[in-house]
Coordinates of C-alpha atoms in Angstrom, one line a residue:
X250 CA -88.2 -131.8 -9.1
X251 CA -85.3 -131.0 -6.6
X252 CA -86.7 -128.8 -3.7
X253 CA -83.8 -126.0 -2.2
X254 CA -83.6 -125.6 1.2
X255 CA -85.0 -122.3 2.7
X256 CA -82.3 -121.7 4.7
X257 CA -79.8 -122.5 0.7
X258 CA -82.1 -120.3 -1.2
X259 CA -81.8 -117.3 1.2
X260 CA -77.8 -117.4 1.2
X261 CA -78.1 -117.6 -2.7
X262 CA -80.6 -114.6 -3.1
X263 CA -78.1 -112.5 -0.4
X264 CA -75.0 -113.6 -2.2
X265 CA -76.5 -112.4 -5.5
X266 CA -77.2 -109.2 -3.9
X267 CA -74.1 -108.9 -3.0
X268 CA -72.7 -109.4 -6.3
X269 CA -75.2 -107.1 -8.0
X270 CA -73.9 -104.1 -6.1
X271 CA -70.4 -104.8 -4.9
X272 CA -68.1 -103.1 -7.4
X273 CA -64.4 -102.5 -7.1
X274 CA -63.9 -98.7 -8.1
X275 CA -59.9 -97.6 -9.0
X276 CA -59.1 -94.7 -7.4
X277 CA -59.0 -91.4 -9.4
X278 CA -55.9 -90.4 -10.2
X279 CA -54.2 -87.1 -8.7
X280 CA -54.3 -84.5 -11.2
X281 CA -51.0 -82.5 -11.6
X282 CA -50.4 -78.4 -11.1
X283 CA -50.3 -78.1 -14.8
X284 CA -53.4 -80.4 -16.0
X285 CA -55.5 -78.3 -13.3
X286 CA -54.6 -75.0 -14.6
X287 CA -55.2 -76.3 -17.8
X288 CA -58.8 -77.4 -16.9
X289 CA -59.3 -74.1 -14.8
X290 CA -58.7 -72.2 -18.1
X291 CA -60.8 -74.4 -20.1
X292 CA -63.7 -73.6 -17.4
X293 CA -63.3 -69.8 -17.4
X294 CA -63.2 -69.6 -21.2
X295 CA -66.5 -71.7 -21.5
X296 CA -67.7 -69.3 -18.7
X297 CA -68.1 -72.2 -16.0
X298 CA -66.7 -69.4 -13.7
X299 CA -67.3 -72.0 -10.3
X300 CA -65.7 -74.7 -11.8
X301 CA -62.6 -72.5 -12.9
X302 CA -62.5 -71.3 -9.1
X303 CA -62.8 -74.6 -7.8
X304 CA -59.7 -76.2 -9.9
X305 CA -57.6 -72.4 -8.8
X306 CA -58.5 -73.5 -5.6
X307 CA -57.0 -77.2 -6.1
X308 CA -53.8 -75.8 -7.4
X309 CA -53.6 -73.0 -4.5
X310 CA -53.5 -76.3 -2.2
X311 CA -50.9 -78.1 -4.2
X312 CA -48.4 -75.0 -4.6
X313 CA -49.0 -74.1 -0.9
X314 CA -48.2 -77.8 0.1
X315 CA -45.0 -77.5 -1.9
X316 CA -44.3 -73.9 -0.6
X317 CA -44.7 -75.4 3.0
X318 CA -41.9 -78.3 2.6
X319 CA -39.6 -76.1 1.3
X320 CA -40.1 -73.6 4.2
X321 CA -40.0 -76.4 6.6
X322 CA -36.6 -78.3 5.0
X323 CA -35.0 -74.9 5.5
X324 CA -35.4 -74.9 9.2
X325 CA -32.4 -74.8 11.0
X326 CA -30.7 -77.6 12.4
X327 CA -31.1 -79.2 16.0
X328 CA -28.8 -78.3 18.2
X329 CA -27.0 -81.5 20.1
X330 CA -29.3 -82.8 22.5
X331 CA -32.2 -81.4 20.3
X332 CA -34.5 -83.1 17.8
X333 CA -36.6 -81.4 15.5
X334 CA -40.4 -82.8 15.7
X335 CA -41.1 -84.8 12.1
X336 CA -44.2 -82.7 10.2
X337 CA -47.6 -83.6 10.1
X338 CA -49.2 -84.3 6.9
X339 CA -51.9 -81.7 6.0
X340 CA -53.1 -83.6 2.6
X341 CA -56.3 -84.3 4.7
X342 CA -57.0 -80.8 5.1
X343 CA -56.9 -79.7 1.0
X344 CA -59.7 -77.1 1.4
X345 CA -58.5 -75.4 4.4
X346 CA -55.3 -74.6 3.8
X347 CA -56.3 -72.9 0.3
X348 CA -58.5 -71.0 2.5
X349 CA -55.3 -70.0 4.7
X350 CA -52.9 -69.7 1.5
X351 CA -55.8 -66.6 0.2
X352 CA -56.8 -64.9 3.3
X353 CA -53.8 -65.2 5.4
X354 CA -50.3 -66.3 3.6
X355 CA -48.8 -69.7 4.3
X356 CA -48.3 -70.5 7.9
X357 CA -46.0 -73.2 8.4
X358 CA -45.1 -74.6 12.2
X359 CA -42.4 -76.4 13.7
X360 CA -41.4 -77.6 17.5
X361 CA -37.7 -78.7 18.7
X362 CA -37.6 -80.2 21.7
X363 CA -34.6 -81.2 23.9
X364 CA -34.0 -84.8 24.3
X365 CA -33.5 -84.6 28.2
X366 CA -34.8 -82.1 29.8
X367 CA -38.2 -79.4 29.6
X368 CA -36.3 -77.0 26.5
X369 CA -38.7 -76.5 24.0
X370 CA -38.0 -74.1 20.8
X371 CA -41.4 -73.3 18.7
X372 CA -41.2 -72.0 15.4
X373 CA -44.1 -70.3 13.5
X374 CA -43.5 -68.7 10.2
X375 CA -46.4 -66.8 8.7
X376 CA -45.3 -66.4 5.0
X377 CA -46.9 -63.5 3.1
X378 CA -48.5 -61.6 6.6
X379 CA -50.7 -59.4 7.3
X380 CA -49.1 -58.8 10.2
X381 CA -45.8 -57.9 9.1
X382 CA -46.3 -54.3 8.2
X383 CA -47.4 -53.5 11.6
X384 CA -44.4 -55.2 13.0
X385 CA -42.2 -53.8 10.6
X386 CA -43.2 -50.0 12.1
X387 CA -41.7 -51.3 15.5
X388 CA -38.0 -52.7 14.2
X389 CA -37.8 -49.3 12.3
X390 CA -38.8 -47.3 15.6
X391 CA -37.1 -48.7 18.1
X392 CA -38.3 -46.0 20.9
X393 CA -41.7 -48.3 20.1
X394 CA -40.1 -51.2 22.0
X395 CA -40.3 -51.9 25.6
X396 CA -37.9 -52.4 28.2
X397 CA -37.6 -56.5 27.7
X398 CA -37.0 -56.1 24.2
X399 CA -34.2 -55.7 21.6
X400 CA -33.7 -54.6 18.2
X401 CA -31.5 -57.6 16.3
X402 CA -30.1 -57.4 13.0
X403 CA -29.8 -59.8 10.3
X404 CA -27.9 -57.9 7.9
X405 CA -30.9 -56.3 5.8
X406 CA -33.7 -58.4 7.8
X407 CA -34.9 -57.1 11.3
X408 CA -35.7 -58.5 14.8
X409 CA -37.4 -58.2 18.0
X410 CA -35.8 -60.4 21.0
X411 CA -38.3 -60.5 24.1
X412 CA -36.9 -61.2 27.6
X413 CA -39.8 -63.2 29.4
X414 CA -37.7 -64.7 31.7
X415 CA -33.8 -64.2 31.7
X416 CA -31.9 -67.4 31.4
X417 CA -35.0 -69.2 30.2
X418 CA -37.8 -68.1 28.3
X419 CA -37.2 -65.6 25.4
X420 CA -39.6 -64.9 22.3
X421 CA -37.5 -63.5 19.0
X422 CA -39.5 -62.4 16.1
X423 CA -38.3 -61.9 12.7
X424 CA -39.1 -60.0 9.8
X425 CA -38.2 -61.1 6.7
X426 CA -39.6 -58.3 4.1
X427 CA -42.9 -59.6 4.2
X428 CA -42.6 -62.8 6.1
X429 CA -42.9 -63.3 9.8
X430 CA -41.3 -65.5 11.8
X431 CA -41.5 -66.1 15.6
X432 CA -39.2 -68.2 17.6
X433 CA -40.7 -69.0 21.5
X434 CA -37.7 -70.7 23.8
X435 CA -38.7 -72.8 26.8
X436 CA -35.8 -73.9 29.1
X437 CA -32.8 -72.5 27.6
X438 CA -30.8 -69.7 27.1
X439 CA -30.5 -66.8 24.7
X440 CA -27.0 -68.4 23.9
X441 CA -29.0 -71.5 22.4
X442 CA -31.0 -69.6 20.6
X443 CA -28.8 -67.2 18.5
X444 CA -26.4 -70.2 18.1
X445 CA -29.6 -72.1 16.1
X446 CA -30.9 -68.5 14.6
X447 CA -28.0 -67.5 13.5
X448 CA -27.4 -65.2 10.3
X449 CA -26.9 -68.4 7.9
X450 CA -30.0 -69.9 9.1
X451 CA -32.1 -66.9 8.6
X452 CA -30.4 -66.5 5.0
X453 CA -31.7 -69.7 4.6
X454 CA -35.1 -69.6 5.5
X455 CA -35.1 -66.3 3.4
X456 CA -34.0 -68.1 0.3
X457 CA -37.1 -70.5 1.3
X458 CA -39.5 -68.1 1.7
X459 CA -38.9 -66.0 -2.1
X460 CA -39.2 -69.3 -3.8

């Protein structure tokens, strides 16, 4: 009778293991807006009221996603010398930004910087805000602004432009009916920045933002 080697019969048991529990699994595949309403309705009429929450919550994220690439293809175009900063990708983040979509609208963020030199232009566009009827009391009072600031008009949508340091740093905030939108500028001139926010950009981002 052939003896195996110790050392043989050990790599045999190991690889044997290995074989026993290794498994190659195939990735789910991503369900689509429809199929997960679908399911969520399915849920709530067999009263599985978590499971219909959890699939509303999925297909909060994927409208939300798609909401937040329109907005951000409607931002206005770099000035020369400018580039806009590419997007980050926030599949990794599914549950938190259903959370954001329910409690606080779509916020959506952008950041152009100028190719030489310190100018920086941030963008942050709070779709659906809270915060916009409060700020919407201050473009229709303008006695409620201070003595840095401005009332600007965009035909039927409003504006605040902020002065925090002349020539260089401004801060314009737009309302667009329920939508806000704030605009910080870094190292250039108010001239820059109404030539970038100008009245066919903000039509755009309006158009955007009712989708």
């Amino acid at each position: 009778m052939q003896r195996i080697a110790l050392p043989t019969l050990a790599t045999l048991l190991l690889t044997t293991a290995a074989l026993a529990f290794q498994e190659r699994v195939s990735k789910p595949k991503a369900k689509d807006f429809g199929g997960i309403l679908t399911e969520a309705k399915a849920a709530f009429d067999g009263q599985r009221y978590g499971a219909a929450v959890g699939g509303l919550r999925d297909a909060i994220t994927i409208a939300s996603k798609e909401h937040r690439k329109a907005i951000r293809a409607a931002f206005p175009t770099a000035p020369a010398g400018w580039a806009l900063e590419a997007a980050e990708d926030d599949g990794e983040a599914p549950a938190q930004l259903a959370s954001l979509a329910l409690m606080a609208g779509t916020s959506v963020e952008g950041t152009y910087r100028q190719s030489s030199g310190r100018g920086k232009m941030q963008v942050t566009v709070l779709a659906d805000s809270p915060m916009a009827q409060m700020f919407s009391m201050m473009t229709s009072n303008p006695a409620l602004l201070d003595k840095e600031s401005e009332l600007v008009k965009y035909g039927q949508h409003s504006a605040v432009l902020r002065t925090r340091t002349k020539g260089s740093s401004y801060e314009l905030q737009l309302l667009i009916v329920d939508d806000l939108v704030t605009v910080s500028v870094e190292g250039a001139n108010d001239e820059l920045l109404f030539a970038v926010w100008n009245q066919a950009a903000v039509d755009k981002l309006a158009a955007a933002l009712s989708l």
